[in-house]
PDB file of C-alpha atoms and ligand atoms in Angstrom:
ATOM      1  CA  UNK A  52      45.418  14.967  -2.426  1.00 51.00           C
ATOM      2  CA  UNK A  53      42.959  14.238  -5.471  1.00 54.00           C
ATOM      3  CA  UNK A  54      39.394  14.635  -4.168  1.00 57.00           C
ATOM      4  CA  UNK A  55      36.764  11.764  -4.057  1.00 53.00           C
ATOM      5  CA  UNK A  56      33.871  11.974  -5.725  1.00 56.00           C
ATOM      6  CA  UNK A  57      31.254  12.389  -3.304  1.00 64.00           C
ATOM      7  CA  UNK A  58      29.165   8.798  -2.535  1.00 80.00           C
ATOM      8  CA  UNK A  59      26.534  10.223  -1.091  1.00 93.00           C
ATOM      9  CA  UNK A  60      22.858   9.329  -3.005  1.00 97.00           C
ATOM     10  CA  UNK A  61      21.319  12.730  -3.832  1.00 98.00           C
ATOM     11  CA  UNK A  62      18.289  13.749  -5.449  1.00 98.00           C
ATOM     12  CA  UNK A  63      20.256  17.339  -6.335  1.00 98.00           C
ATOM     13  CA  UNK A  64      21.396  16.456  -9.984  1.00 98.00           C
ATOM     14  CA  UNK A  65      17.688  15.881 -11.087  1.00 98.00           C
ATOM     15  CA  UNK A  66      16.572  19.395  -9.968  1.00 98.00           C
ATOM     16  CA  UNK A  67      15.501  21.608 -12.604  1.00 98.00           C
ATOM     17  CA  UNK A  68      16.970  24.952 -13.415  1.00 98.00           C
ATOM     18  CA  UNK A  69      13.324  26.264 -13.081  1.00 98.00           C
ATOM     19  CA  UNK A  70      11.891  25.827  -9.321  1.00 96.00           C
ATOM     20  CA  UNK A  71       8.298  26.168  -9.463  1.00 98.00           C
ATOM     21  CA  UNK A  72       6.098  23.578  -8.400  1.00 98.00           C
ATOM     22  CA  UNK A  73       4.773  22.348 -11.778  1.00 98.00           C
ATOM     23  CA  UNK A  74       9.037  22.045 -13.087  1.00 98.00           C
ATOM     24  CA  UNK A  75       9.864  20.228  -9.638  1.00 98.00           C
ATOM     25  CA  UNK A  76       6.881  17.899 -10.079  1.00 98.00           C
ATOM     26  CA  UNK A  77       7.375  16.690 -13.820  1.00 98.00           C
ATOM     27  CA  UNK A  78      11.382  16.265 -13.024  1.00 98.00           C
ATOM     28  CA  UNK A  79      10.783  14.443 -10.000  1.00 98.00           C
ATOM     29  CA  UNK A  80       8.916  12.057 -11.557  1.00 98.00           C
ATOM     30  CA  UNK A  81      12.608  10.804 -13.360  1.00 98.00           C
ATOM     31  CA  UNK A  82      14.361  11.034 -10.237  1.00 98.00           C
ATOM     32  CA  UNK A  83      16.977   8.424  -9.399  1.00 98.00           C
ATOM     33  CA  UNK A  84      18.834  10.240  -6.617  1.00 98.00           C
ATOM     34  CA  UNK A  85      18.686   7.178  -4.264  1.00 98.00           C
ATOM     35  CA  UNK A  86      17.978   3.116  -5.074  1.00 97.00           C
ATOM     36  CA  UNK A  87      14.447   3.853  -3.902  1.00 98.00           C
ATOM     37  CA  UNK A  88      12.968   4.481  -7.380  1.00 98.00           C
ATOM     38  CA  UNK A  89      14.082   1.442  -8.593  1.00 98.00           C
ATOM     39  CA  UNK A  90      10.954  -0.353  -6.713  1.00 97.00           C
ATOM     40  CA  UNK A  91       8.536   2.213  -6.502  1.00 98.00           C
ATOM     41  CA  UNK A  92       5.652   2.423  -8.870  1.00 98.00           C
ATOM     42  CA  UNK A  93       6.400   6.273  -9.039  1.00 98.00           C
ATOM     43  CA  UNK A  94       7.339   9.709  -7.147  1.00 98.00           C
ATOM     44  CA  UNK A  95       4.862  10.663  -4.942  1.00 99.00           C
ATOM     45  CA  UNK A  96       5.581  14.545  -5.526  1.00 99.00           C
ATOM     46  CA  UNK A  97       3.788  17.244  -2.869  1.00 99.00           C
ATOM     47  CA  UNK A  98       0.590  18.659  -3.685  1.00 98.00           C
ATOM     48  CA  UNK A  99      -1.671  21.410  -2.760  1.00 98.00           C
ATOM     49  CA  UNK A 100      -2.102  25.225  -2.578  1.00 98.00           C
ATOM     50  CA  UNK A 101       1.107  26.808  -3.745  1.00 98.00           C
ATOM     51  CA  UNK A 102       0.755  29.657  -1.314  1.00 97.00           C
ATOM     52  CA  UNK A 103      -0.414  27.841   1.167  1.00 98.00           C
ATOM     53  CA  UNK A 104       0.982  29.383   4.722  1.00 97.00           C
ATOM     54  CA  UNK A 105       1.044  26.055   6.646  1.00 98.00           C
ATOM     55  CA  UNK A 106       2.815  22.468   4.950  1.00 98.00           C
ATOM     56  CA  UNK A 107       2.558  19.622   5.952  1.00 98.00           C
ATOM     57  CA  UNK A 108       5.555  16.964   6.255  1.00 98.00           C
ATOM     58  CA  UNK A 109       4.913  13.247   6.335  1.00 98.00           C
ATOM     59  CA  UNK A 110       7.640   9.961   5.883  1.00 98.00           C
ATOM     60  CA  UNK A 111       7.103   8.787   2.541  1.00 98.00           C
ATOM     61  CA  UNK A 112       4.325   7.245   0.453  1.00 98.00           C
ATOM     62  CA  UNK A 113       2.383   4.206   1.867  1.00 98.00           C
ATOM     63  CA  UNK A 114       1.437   1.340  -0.431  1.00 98.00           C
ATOM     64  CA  UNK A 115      -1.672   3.609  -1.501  1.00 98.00           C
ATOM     65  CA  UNK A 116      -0.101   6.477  -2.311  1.00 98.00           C
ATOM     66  CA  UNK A 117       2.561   4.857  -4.340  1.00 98.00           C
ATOM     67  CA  UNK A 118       0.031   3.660  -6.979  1.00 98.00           C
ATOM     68  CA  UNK A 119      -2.355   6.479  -6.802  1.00 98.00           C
ATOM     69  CA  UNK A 120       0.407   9.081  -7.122  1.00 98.00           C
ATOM     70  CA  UNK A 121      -0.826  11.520  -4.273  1.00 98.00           C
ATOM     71  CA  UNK A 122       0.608  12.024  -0.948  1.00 98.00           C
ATOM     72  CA  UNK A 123      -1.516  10.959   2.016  1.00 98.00           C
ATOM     73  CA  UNK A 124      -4.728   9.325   0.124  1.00 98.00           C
ATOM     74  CA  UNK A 125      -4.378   5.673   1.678  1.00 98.00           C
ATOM     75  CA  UNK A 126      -5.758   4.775   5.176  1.00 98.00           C
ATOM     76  CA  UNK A 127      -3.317   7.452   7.207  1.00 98.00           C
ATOM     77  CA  UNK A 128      -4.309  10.345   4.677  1.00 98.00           C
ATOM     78  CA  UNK A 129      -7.957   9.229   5.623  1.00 98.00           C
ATOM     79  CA  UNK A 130      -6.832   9.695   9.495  1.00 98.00           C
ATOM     80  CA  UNK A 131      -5.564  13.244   8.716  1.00 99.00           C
ATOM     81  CA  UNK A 132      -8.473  14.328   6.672  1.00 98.00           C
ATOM     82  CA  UNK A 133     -10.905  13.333   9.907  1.00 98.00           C
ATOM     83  CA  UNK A 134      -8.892  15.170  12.049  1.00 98.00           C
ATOM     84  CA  UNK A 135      -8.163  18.460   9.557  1.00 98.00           C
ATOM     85  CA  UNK A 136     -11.958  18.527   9.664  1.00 98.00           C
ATOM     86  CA  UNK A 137     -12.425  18.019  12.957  1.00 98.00           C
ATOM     87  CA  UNK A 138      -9.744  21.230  13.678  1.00 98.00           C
ATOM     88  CA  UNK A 139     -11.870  22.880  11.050  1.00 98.00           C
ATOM     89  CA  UNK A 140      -9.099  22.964   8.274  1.00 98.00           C
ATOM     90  CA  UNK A 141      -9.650  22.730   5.006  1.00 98.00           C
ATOM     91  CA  UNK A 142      -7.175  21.060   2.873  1.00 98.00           C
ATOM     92  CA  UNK A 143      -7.391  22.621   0.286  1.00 98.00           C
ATOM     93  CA  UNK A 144      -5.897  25.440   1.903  1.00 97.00           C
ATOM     94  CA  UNK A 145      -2.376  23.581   2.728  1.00 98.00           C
ATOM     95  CA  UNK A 146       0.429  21.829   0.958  1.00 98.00           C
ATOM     96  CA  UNK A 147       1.243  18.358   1.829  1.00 99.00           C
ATOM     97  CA  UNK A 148       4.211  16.734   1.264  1.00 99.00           C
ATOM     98  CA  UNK A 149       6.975  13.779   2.529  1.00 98.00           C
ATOM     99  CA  UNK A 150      10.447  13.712   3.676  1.00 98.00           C
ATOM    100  CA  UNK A 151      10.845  10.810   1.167  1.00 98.00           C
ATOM    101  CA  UNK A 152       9.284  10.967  -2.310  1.00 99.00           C
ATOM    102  CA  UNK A 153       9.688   7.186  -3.085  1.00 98.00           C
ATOM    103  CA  UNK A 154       7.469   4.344  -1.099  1.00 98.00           C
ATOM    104  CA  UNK A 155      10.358   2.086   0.610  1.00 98.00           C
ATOM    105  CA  UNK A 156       9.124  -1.609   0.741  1.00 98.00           C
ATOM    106  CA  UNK A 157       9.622  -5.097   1.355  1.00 97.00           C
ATOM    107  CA  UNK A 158       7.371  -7.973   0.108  1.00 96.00           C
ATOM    108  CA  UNK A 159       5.579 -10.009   2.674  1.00 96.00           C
ATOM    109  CA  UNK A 160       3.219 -12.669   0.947  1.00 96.00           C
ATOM    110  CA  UNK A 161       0.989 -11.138  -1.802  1.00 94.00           C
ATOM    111  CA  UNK A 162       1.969  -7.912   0.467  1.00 96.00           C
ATOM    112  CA  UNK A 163       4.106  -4.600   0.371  1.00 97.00           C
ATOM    113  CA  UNK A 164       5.473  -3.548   3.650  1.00 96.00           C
ATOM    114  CA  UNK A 165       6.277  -0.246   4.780  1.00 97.00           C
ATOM    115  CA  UNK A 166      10.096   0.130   5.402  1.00 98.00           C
ATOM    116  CA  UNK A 167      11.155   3.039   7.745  1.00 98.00           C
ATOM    117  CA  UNK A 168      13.857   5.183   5.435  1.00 98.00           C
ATOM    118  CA  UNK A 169      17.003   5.296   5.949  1.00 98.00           C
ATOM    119  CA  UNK A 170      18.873   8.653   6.945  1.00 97.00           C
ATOM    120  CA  UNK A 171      20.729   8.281   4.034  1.00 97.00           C
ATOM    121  CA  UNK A 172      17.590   8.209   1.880  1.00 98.00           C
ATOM    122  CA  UNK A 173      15.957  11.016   3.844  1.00 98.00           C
ATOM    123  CA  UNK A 174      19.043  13.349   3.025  1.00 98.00           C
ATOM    124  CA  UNK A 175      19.127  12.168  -0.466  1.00 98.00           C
ATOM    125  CA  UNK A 176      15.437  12.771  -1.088  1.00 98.00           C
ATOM    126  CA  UNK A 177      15.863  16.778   0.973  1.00 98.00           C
ATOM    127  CA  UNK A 178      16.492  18.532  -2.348  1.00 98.00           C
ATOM    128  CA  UNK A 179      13.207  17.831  -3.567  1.00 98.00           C
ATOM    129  CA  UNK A 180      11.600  19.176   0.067  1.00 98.00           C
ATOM    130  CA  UNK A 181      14.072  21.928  -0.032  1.00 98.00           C
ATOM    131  CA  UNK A 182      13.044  23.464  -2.923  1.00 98.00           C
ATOM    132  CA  UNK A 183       9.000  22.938  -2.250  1.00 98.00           C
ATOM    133  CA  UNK A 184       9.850  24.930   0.996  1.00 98.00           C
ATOM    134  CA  UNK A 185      11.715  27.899  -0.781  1.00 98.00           C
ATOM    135  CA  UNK A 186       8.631  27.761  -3.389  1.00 98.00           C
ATOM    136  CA  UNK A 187       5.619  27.583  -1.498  1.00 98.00           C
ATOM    137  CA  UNK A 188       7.476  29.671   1.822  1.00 97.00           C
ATOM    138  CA  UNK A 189       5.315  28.567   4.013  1.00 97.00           C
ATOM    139  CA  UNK A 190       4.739  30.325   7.747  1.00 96.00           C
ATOM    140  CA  UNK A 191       4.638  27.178   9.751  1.00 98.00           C
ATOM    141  CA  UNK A 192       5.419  23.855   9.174  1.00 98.00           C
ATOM    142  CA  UNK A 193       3.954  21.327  10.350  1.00 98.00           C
ATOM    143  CA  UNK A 194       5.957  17.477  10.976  1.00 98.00           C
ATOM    144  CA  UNK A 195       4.328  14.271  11.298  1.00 98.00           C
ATOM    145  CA  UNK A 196       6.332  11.753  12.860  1.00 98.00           C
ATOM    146  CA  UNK A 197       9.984  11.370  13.913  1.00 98.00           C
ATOM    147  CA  UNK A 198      11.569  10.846  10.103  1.00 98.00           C
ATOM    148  CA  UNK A 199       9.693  14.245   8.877  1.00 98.00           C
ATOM    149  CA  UNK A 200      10.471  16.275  12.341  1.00 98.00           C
ATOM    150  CA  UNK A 201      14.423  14.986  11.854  1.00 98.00           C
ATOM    151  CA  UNK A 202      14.526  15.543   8.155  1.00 97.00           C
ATOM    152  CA  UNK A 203      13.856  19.355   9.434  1.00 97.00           C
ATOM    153  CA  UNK A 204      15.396  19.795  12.854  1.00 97.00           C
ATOM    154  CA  UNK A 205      18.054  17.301  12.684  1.00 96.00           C
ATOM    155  CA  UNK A 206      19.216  13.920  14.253  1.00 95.00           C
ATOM    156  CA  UNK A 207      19.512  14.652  17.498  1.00 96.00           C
ATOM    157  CA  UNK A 208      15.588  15.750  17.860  1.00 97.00           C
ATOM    158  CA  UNK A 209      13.355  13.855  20.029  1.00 98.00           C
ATOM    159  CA  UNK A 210       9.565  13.867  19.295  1.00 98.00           C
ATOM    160  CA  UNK A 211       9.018  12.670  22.433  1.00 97.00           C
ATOM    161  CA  UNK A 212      10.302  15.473  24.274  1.00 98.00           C
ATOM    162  CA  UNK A 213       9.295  18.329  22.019  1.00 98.00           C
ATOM    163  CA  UNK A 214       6.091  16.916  20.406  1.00 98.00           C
ATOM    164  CA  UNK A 215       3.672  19.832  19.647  1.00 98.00           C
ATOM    165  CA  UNK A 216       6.038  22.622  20.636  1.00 98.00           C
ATOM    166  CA  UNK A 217       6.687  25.281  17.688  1.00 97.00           C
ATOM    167  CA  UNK A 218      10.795  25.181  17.041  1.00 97.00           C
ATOM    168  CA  UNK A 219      12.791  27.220  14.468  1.00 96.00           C
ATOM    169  CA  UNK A 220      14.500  24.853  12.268  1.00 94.00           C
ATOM    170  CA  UNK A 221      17.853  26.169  10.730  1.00 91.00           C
ATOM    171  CA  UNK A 222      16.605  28.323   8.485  1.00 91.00           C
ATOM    172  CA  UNK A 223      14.280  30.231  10.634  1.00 91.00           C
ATOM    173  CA  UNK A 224      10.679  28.804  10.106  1.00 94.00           C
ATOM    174  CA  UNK A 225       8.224  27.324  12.840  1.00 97.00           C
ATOM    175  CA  UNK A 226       7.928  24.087  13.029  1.00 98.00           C
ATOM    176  CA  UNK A 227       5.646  22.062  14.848  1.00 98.00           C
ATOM    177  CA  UNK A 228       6.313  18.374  15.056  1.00 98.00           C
ATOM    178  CA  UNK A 229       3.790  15.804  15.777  1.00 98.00           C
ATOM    179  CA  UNK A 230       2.458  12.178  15.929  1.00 98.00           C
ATOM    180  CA  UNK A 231       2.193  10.958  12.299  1.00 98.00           C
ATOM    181  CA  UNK A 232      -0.768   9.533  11.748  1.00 98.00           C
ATOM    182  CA  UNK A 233      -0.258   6.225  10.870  1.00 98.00           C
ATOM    183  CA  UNK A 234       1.645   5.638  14.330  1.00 98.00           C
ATOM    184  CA  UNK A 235      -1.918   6.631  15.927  1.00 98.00           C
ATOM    185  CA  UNK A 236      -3.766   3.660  13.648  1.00 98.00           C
ATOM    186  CA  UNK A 237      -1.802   1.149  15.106  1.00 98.00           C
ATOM    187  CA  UNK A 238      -2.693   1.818  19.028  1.00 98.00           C
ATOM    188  CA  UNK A 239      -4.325  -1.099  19.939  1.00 98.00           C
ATOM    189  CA  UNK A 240      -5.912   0.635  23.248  1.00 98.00           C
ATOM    190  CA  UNK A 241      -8.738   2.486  22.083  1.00 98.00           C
ATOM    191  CA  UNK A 242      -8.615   4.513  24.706  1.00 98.00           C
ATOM    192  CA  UNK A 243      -4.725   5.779  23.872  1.00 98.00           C
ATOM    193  CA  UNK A 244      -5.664   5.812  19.982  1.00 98.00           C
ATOM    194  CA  UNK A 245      -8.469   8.351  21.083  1.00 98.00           C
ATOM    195  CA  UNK A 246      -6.538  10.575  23.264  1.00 98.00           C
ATOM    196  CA  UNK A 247      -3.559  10.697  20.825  1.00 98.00           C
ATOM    197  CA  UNK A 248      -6.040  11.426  18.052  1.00 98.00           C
ATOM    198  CA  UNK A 249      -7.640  14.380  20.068  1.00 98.00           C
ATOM    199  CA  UNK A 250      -3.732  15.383  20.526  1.00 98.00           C
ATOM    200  CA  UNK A 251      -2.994  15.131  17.165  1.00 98.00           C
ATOM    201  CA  UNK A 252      -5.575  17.018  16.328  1.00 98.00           C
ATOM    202  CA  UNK A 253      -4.995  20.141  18.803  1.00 98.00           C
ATOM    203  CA  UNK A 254      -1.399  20.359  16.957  1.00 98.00           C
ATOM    204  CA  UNK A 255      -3.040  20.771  13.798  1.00 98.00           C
ATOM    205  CA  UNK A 256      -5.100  23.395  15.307  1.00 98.00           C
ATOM    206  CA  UNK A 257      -2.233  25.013  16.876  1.00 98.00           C
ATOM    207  CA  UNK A 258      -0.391  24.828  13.933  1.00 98.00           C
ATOM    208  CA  UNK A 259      -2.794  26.581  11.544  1.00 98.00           C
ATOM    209  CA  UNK A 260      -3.636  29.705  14.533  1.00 98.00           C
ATOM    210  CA  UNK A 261       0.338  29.932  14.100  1.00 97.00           C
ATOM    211  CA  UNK A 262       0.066  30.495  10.533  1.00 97.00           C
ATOM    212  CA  UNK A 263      -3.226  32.413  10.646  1.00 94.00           C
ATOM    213  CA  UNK A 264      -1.479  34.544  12.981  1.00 92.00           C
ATOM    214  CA  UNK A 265       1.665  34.933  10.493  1.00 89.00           C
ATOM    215  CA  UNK A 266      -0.938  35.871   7.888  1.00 82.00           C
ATOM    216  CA  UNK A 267      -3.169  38.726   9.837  1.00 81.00           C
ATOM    217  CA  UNK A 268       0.839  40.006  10.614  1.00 83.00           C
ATOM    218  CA  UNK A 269       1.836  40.213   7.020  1.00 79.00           C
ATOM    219  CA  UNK A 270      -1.364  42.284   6.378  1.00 79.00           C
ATOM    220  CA  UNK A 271      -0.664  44.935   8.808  1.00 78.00           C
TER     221      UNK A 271
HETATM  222  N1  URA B 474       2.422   8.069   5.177  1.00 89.16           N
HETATM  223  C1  URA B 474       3.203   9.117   4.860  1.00 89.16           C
HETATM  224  O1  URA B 474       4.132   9.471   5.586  1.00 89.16           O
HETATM  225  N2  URA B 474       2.945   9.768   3.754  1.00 89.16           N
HETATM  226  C2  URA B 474       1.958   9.452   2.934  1.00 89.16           C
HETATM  227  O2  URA B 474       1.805  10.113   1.918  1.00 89.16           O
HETATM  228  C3  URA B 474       1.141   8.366   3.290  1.00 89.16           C
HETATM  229  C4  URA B 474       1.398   7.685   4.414  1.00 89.16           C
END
């Protein structure tokens, strides 16, 4: 039987031959692996230190992000920044990323609303995260929200049950997945937004003891 072409959207064709962070970045930025470029201002590639032994996983640009070019600079970045302080991390010190390099849309008035990815779009975008992971190796990982924590540990994972634990995804690496920020800006009971924050928070500082850990164990 003659075999199909595949259908699939994939990012995989626009990968360079070269993998390091700088080559991904500037190829990236001509990606049109899925329909998603098409309305996006630009690719929001991942940024921070290259060596950095805990990454962190987001959904996809917001509104902010897609002009500015950065990942996690518009009101949810703001969140994170609060509470990587407030867990006394510096960010400098991590890599942060998204499942889905392209901000997903719809108009609404003068306004551009967020549109949850589709799984199609997160697997066509998981070259791109696939090769930041085998670059910057981190020792944990660290997912914020449902679409990052599935893009790593598959369909079938449930936030809700696992939040916070530290999993092995398939290839071997601790994950923790976690509330993604944005979801704790829209609680409208203060008194949930503060206790999810404080949670949210805890898994960050979890997470980087993990990789702290994983560093003082490479050293010995
Ligand atoms: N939400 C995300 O998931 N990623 C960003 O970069 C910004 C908001």
């Amino acid at each position: 039987m003659p075999r199909r072409a595949s259908l699939e959207p994939s990012a995989a064709a626009f990968l360079p031959r070269r993998r390091d962070l700088a080559t991904l970045r500037e190829a990236s930025l001509h990606c049109e692996g899925c329909p998603l470029w098409a309305r996006a201002t630009q690719t929001v590639f991942g940024e921070g230190n290259p060596h950095a032994r805990m990454l962190l996983v987001g959904e996809q640009p917001g509104d902010a992000e897609d002009r500015l070019g950065h990942p996690f600079v518009g009101p949810a970045g703001h969140l994170l920044d609060r509470c990587l302080e407030d867990a006394g991390i510096d960010r400098d010190l991590l890599y942060v990323t998204n499942a889905v390099k392209h901000f997903k849309w719809e108009p609404r008035g003068k306004r551009r609303i967020h549109t949850r990815p589709s799984t199609r779009e997160v697997r066509a975008c998981r070259p791109w995260l696939d090769a930041e992971l085998a670059e910057v190796e981190p020792a944990v990982i660290v997912a914020m929200g449902a679409t990052a924590a599935q893009a790593i540990l598959g369909r079938t994972f449930r936030l809700t049950e696992h939040r916070g634990e530290v999993i092995l995804d398939p290839a071997g690496r601790s994950v923790v997945a976690t509330l993604h920020p944005s979801a704790i800006l829209r609680m409208d009971d203060d008194a949930r937004r503060t206790a999810e924050r404080a949670a949210f928070t805890d898994d960050l500082r979890h997470a980087a003891s993990l990789a702290l850990a994983s560093a003082v164990t490479a050293l010995r």
